[in-house]
Amino acid sequence: MDQSASSSKVTVEYIDPSGIYPVISGDLQRNLPLRNLHWNSATRPLRSIASLHIDLVETGVHNTLSTTIVGLDEPAVHNGAQGTGDKHVLSTGETHPSSNVATKKERRHQIPGLRQTPYLKLFFLRCSDVDAYRSIHRKQIREWIRENTPPSQSTAALNTQEFHDAFEWLIVHVILPDDGRSISRASNTVNTDTKASKRGSAAVTEKVRADFNGSSKTAVDRVAQIQITRDSESVPPARNNEEPLAGWEDFISKTKALVLSSFDLRVTQYEEDIKERDAQRSIPGWNFNTFFVLKEGLARGFESVGLVEDALTGYQELALGLTSIIEIEDDEGQRGDHFKSFTDEFSAELKQALQTETPQRQRFKKESTVISFFGNSQTNDKGHILGSNILDTNRKPFRELILANEISIFDFRCYLFAKEVSLLLRLANVSGSPDLKESSASGSVETARSESQDLLLLAEVCRRAMEFLAASGRMIRDDLRSSIHPLSRGHATPGLSSVSTFDDTIEDILACWTFSAAQRILQVTRTSTLTNQLQPLLRNLSSSDEAPSPAQSSAIDPNRVDLPRRTSSLPVHAHQATNPSSPDTFPSITSLDAACLLPPTSLQTGTQELAAQHADLELLKRRIIADVGQRYGRFGIHGIRPQASDPFRSDDMEEIALDGTPSYINGTQNGLQNQDLEQVPQSDESFSKAYEDLTAMALALNVVGERRRSAESLTADLASCRFRLKDYSTAASYFRQLATFYYNNDWMRLEISMLDMYAQCLQHLDRKTDFCQAGIQLLARFISARGPPYRHGGINERGNSLPVGHYLRDVIDASARLQQTISAPLQNFFGHVSLDPYIRHFDNQDGFKTSLKLQNLMGARLEAQEVRVKIVRVDTDQHDEIWLRAETSEVLQPGANSITVQTTVMSPGWYNVDLIEIRSANILFVSDTAALRSQNFFGQLVENETRNQVSELGKTHVLVWPDEQALSVRLSLSRSIHLGKPRSVEILVSTGRNRITQGRLVLRACSAGLRLHTADAEIRNGDTPISAKSQTGSLDLGAFDAASEISVRVPYGLESDLADIKVRIEFTYTVDGREHLHIHSKGLNIQLPLNVNVQDNFQQNALFSNFKIGTANSIPARISEYDIQSTEMFRVSMSHSTGEPLEIFPRQPLSLVAKIQRSALDTQITQVDLASQSKLLLKLRYACLDKEISTAIEDALSVPLRKSESSDLSRLLLTALSQVIASTQSIHDLETIALSREIPIATFAQYGWESILAGLEPERRAMISRWLYQNHRTIRLPSKIDSRNLLDLAVPVEIPHVPIVIEARVEICGCATAPGDTPVAALDQSLLAEVTIQYSRYWAQEPDQMSSDDLMSITYEFHASSDIWLIGGQRKAKFSAKARERCKFSVVLLPQRVGHLLYPSLEVRVAQVQDRSRGSRDSTGTVIDDVAHELNYLNQANGILIVPNLSTSTLSLEGNTDAGGGAWLVESKNRSDR
């Protein structure tokens, strides 16, 4: 198990006098490495080491190897290496033969940390006889302990310096399976003679413990015993039996404890020395390099046992210390002698480049050579490329150089950086990592990776590398200048060459080093996880028309995945240009998303961070390529993005060489020793390919890293490259949505350049639709870059230099050949867009017009074939729309324009501007206020000023109302309502000044459950018939004369109970060949304003019905007429009205009583006639107070308003006033108006006229305000009801039918009467009462029932409270009688209370006598059936006056009431005592 590549191991030295190691090596290796070690330091938290390898070295071999300085960067990436708690793979070294004689002890170095010494020393003892042990082996062990053990464990004086190399010792007693065997060291074989004595071996072990273990209880047991089984070479000892396993476990446990003990001693000593040396900083002669070697020894110790995080912390502290020392020396202006002023490698490179004889201006080859830019790095003459071995800590004896003060600051920083990277890679658990030393053959690196890698730590490596590379530029420049003239630090030395060549050479060397170092970092941090994510992106970013040749394919490493597969960036051939690639083969901005292009696999944690850091390194390489290209005459960063017509640039001049030399040849390549960089400036093609490849790689990495802005910026770079190479199809696919990115970041000039190139690509590809869209957006950006001209009062003075007119003509001409319409935001091309909020009516037709004002910002005339404005109603939930249009085409000149828009649609209400459209060819400029408040059509945010314009435009309120002579439509409930028939609505159409040739009335139900039966509609008033009812909800009408009216009644039905309904009316009519539309929507309360209740009182020959009429909606009403007509069966008599209207209030209903009698008892009346004649009809004619108020207001104000200058506002003002009064009046106010017959008008401000008149022009608003203020006075209601306010209500009244009507009377005999015929009786006086009962069939339903003589069984019973009446006699009786037969009974009443007492109540039950086969049986056995009846109890409301039963009373009155006097009853006599 070779673990030589790992430094997470400790050295253990052993001595084998008996030559037993070859026998036990197999079992020993199977029990290693050490696992689960826990180091508990007094000054640090608990540390856990999962696995620790042991490097076993025989005594003598180690002494030779220990003097070699071991660089910790050799195993840059360690197998299974992680921080605390993770597994650290350590190797066990090869064994080396040696004699039993101990070598001479070497001299210790005065600076700790420069040696690799063992942590534990083992003595392998093989002895089974106690005597042999005493005579031979004990002496050997004592001698070994005295010569090799630390002084702390021997009798020598303690030396603190020894603790830097502290170690422990352990005696291992090995027991062989047989006794008496001999071991041949030459053949490593075992000869068995007899069996070994286990008892003897155990005794030897105990003897060794007694001799060499301490006597105290806390002494460490330094003796271990292991037993070798017979088949130990092939079978693990743990499988044979438990006794050998216990021995091995004890040995491993003691080994771990002793190793940790040695490690703890070393760490403690190092920390004390570091603290002491650090405190001596202020002492003269203190050297940081010596302090560095000391502190690094502690870090290396941590690394050796696998505590990588602690080691990394140590190196970070050393890096900070170095920075601090350098800053202090720079501030003091002097540099000590412990740092070399320059780096040897850089000095050699610079001198070689400057001494090379090369023409000052080198002519490059005319033939373009296509290179494989990202091929394997080639070595220079020195066998390496600067920067490629940045992570190799063995390329120099860094620690010796540091100790000798012969290291430069740059090398010092490189060494610390390499150490930090190596430790981070170990923490990242990168398995099988490449050796960090440069390969002299090909420079290739093995790329086996484990899936358990920590990608976040790899990203941290790249981040630190990026910071280190960025900070190294200045150091390298100073280093190179100092290498030529150490005393002229930071200054050029023109003595060797020209200043320009010297500086260029320095920049070339710096570029080579930075490029190679960045490439090296990318190599060591590349993972298969990131590679798999990049592959689909790189396939999409590679050109579909490019295929590598076989030779080129073989030259490229097939395992390389950090670049796109491309071989040429030259323009496509002629046959390819005729068939451009589909834009779908290249990603647009929206498709540059990992979720769209990456495989549907979950990303490993840290993949995005690693990709982002790799992208930064790739961009660093690209920047180096661009700098090199620009320095050697190739188009640099500015050439990568060709500039369009820049509105901010006044000229297009370029610099040229005065000697006629081409401008792209201005330097030499002496400093470019890197083959990759050396080929970059040879041709534009090679430079373009290198730049584009690096851009594509960085783009893919940014997509995986979810750095959208960086990805879009790089996409723009790719697009610019393809545009320059005339690959318009690919460039257009990249440009498609790039402008939004630049716009959102306020990069106006770059956005214009992108749009300009995009438009040119689309023109070359003949994609008219896309060209029109890009051209429109480009025009908008031009206008925005120039600034709105209305800020300066006119067109900008630079407007003529912008090609707006040219682009505008091209876009309009291209759109004319399209089939579809292309929308563009109007606010980007027109400023100060506003609609006049004050409408103007036509003189001779219905409708209105207004003005649309806007400012043409394009600086060129625009012919608009169509101009439209849509306004939307906002005061209702119907959202009616009205489109206003310009009558003819309009030519919009640069600057201010005013367009008259008009409409023939009338729908009164408040409106807001919702949409403005201006069409030129197939370009539609749209100002959608709802959409533009948040986002523009191209997905870009609208500018602040444009957003303000849109917001103000959306807040423009327009009041629409008809003039006095315009057509009007009114909706109301039917004036005549019959509760027994379907209800209907009435539509009143007044033509006004219009002579209508034809019209169509469309009704739409706006309430759920409302059904309008237009098929049953009829004309109520007017001569115009309904010509057709072909469509549901539509009525076609004929011609109308001017100033005529027509009323249409339309029945309706309800599927659910509704209190209100809403109907929308659209009346389309034609006047003089022009079509008009009037829209009217209104809600109606369909609840009846009156409710009618009836109470019936039956008598023998008549029925008295009491009708109570009240209000249903708390609005007072007046009834002018009421009547119930008689029929053939019934005669009705009712009190007639006096001619004055009867008032009805919410809490004061009207009561009407009617007497109903039968007019005939004709037995020939059929059942049908009987049903029809049994219903009466109550007719009411009434008027509600709210309708009277509305009519009175209209009558009071209409006449003076028509005589004023604002006669055209009468319909607006009267409707508004009626609505305001109706909404502000309470029930109390209505009752007051009904009683006083006066309508109080509130003040001008209370009615809110300001908001109502806000839709009028200021002049007219002031005029009508004065008029309203003058006419705000009380309006009187007429006493008589106006016929326009009368409504008819017909209520069907059904006559109830009762088979039996019983009349009962009670008469008290022998009782005095008081005034008013009220009987008077004394208290406790017995009263004899006679009860008379008879019944009648007068109100039976059928005539045969009325004349029937059937015998009826009647039962009566008196009921009274016992504290009022005591009833005696026939209180309850049952008898049989015929119709109109009088039956009399006697009862005795005994009053129990004084005062007016009501007669006892009477209950009567009627039954019809039948045969015994039907009904139920009574107590006598007679069969009876109960019969419905009505009781007319004549004494129901009569009473009797009960007085005390006293005839005389004598009272005594005392005058002195204060002494207790008063009235006293002296004597009394009853009435019976007379």
Short mmCIF file of C-alpha atoms in Angstrom, two decimals, residues 1134-1262:
data_model
loop_
_atom_site.label_atom_id
_atom_site.label_comp_id
_atom_site.label_asym_id
_atom_site.label_seq_id
_atom_site.Cartn_x
_atom_site.Cartn_y
_atom_site.Cartn_z
CA MET A 1134 -116.92 51.25 -0.62
CA SER A 1135 -116.51 54.78 0.66
CA HIS A 1136 -115.56 57.19 -2.13
CA SER A 1137 -112.64 59.62 -1.99
CA THR A 1138 -113.20 63.30 -1.38
CA GLY A 1139 -111.08 64.34 -4.43
CA GLU A 1140 -107.98 65.17 -2.41
CA PRO A 1141 -104.99 62.77 -2.54
CA LEU A 1142 -104.63 60.52 0.47
CA GLU A 1143 -101.18 60.65 2.13
CA ILE A 1144 -99.31 57.49 3.01
CA PHE A 1145 -96.28 57.55 5.29
CA PRO A 1146 -93.98 54.74 6.40
CA ARG A 1147 -95.56 54.60 9.88
CA GLN A 1148 -99.02 55.76 8.84
CA PRO A 1149 -100.68 53.37 6.38
CA LEU A 1150 -104.04 54.03 4.72
CA SER A 1151 -107.06 51.90 5.74
CA LEU A 1152 -109.92 51.23 3.25
CA VAL A 1153 -113.02 49.17 4.24
CA ALA A 1154 -115.23 47.45 1.68
CA LYS A 1155 -118.57 45.69 2.22
CA ILE A 1156 -119.03 42.66 -0.01
CA GLN A 1157 -122.33 40.87 -0.52
CA ARG A 1158 -123.61 38.25 -2.85
CA SER A 1159 -125.63 39.70 -5.70
CA ALA A 1160 -127.43 36.45 -6.70
CA LEU A 1161 -127.82 32.86 -5.60
CA ASP A 1162 -128.18 31.37 -9.04
CA THR A 1163 -127.75 27.63 -8.93
CA GLN A 1164 -127.05 27.57 -12.65
CA ILE A 1165 -123.61 29.23 -12.31
CA THR A 1166 -120.94 26.86 -13.60
CA GLN A 1167 -117.77 25.97 -11.80
CA VAL A 1168 -115.68 27.97 -14.25
CA ASP A 1169 -117.81 31.07 -13.83
CA LEU A 1170 -117.72 30.63 -10.11
CA ALA A 1171 -113.89 30.63 -10.07
CA SER A 1172 -113.63 33.71 -12.29
CA GLN A 1173 -116.32 35.67 -10.53
CA SER A 1174 -114.95 34.96 -7.05
CA LYS A 1175 -112.00 37.38 -7.61
CA LEU A 1176 -112.22 41.12 -7.25
CA LEU A 1177 -109.70 43.72 -8.46
CA LEU A 1178 -108.41 46.53 -6.26
CA LYS A 1179 -107.19 49.42 -8.42
CA LEU A 1180 -104.92 52.11 -7.04
CA ARG A 1181 -103.59 55.23 -8.78
CA TYR A 1182 -100.75 56.79 -6.87
CA ALA A 1183 -97.59 58.86 -7.08
CA CYS A 1184 -94.32 58.44 -5.15
CA LEU A 1185 -92.71 61.46 -3.60
CA ASP A 1186 -89.25 60.93 -5.19
CA LYS A 1187 -90.78 61.01 -8.66
CA GLU A 1188 -92.68 64.16 -7.80
CA ILE A 1189 -89.47 65.78 -6.55
CA SER A 1190 -87.61 64.92 -9.75
CA THR A 1191 -90.39 66.29 -11.92
CA ALA A 1192 -90.69 69.46 -9.85
CA ILE A 1193 -86.94 70.13 -10.11
CA GLU A 1194 -87.00 69.60 -13.85
CA ASP A 1195 -89.99 71.91 -14.27
CA ALA A 1196 -88.52 74.60 -12.02
CA LEU A 1197 -85.07 74.75 -13.66
CA SER A 1198 -85.57 73.67 -17.25
CA VAL A 1199 -87.36 76.78 -18.40
CA PRO A 1200 -84.84 79.34 -17.03
CA LEU A 1201 -81.94 77.11 -18.06
CA ARG A 1202 -83.12 76.95 -21.66
CA LYS A 1203 -83.33 80.73 -21.69
CA SER A 1204 -79.75 81.09 -20.46
CA GLU A 1205 -76.52 80.76 -22.44
CA SER A 1206 -75.99 77.22 -21.14
CA SER A 1207 -79.09 75.70 -22.64
CA ASP A 1208 -77.09 72.79 -24.08
CA LEU A 1209 -76.17 71.75 -20.52
CA SER A 1210 -79.77 71.24 -19.37
CA ARG A 1211 -79.72 67.45 -19.65
CA LEU A 1212 -76.39 67.25 -17.82
CA LEU A 1213 -77.34 69.60 -14.99
CA LEU A 1214 -80.91 68.42 -14.41
CA THR A 1215 -79.90 64.79 -14.27
CA ALA A 1216 -77.02 65.55 -11.92
CA LEU A 1217 -79.17 67.70 -9.63
CA SER A 1218 -81.88 65.04 -9.36
CA GLN A 1219 -79.30 62.37 -8.55
CA VAL A 1220 -77.58 64.55 -5.94
CA ILE A 1221 -80.84 65.46 -4.19
CA ALA A 1222 -82.04 61.86 -4.21
CA SER A 1223 -78.75 60.65 -2.71
CA THR A 1224 -78.61 63.33 0.01
CA GLN A 1225 -82.19 63.16 1.33
CA SER A 1226 -83.03 60.99 4.31
CA ILE A 1227 -86.37 59.47 5.28
CA HIS A 1228 -86.98 62.31 7.69
CA ASP A 1229 -86.31 64.83 4.92
CA LEU A 1230 -88.79 63.10 2.63
CA GLU A 1231 -91.50 63.13 5.31
CA THR A 1232 -90.85 66.83 5.88
CA ILE A 1233 -91.15 67.52 2.15
CA ALA A 1234 -94.38 65.50 1.99
CA LEU A 1235 -95.93 67.52 4.82
CA SER A 1236 -94.64 70.96 3.85
CA ARG A 1237 -94.81 70.44 0.08
CA GLU A 1238 -91.50 72.29 -0.30
CA ILE A 1239 -88.11 71.03 -1.55
CA PRO A 1240 -85.26 72.73 0.34
CA ILE A 1241 -82.21 73.25 -1.87
CA ALA A 1242 -78.87 73.13 -0.03
CA THR A 1243 -75.98 75.49 -0.64
CA PHE A 1244 -73.86 75.37 -3.77
CA ALA A 1245 -70.91 73.74 -2.00
CA GLN A 1246 -72.99 71.06 -0.24
CA TYR A 1247 -74.11 69.57 -3.55
CA GLY A 1248 -70.51 69.25 -4.79
CA TRP A 1249 -71.02 71.12 -8.04
CA GLU A 1250 -67.26 71.57 -8.39
CA SER A 1251 -66.72 67.86 -9.06
CA ILE A 1252 -69.80 67.66 -11.30
CA LEU A 1253 -68.72 70.62 -13.43
CA ALA A 1254 -65.05 69.58 -13.57
CA GLY A 1255 -65.59 68.19 -17.07
CA LEU A 1256 -66.51 71.62 -18.49
CA GLU A 1257 -64.18 74.26 -19.83
CA PRO A 1258 -63.12 76.81 -17.21
CA GLU A 1259 -65.09 79.65 -18.83
CA ARG A 1260 -68.30 77.69 -19.05
CA ARG A 1261 -67.72 76.25 -15.62
CA ALA A 1262 -67.57 79.73 -14.10
#
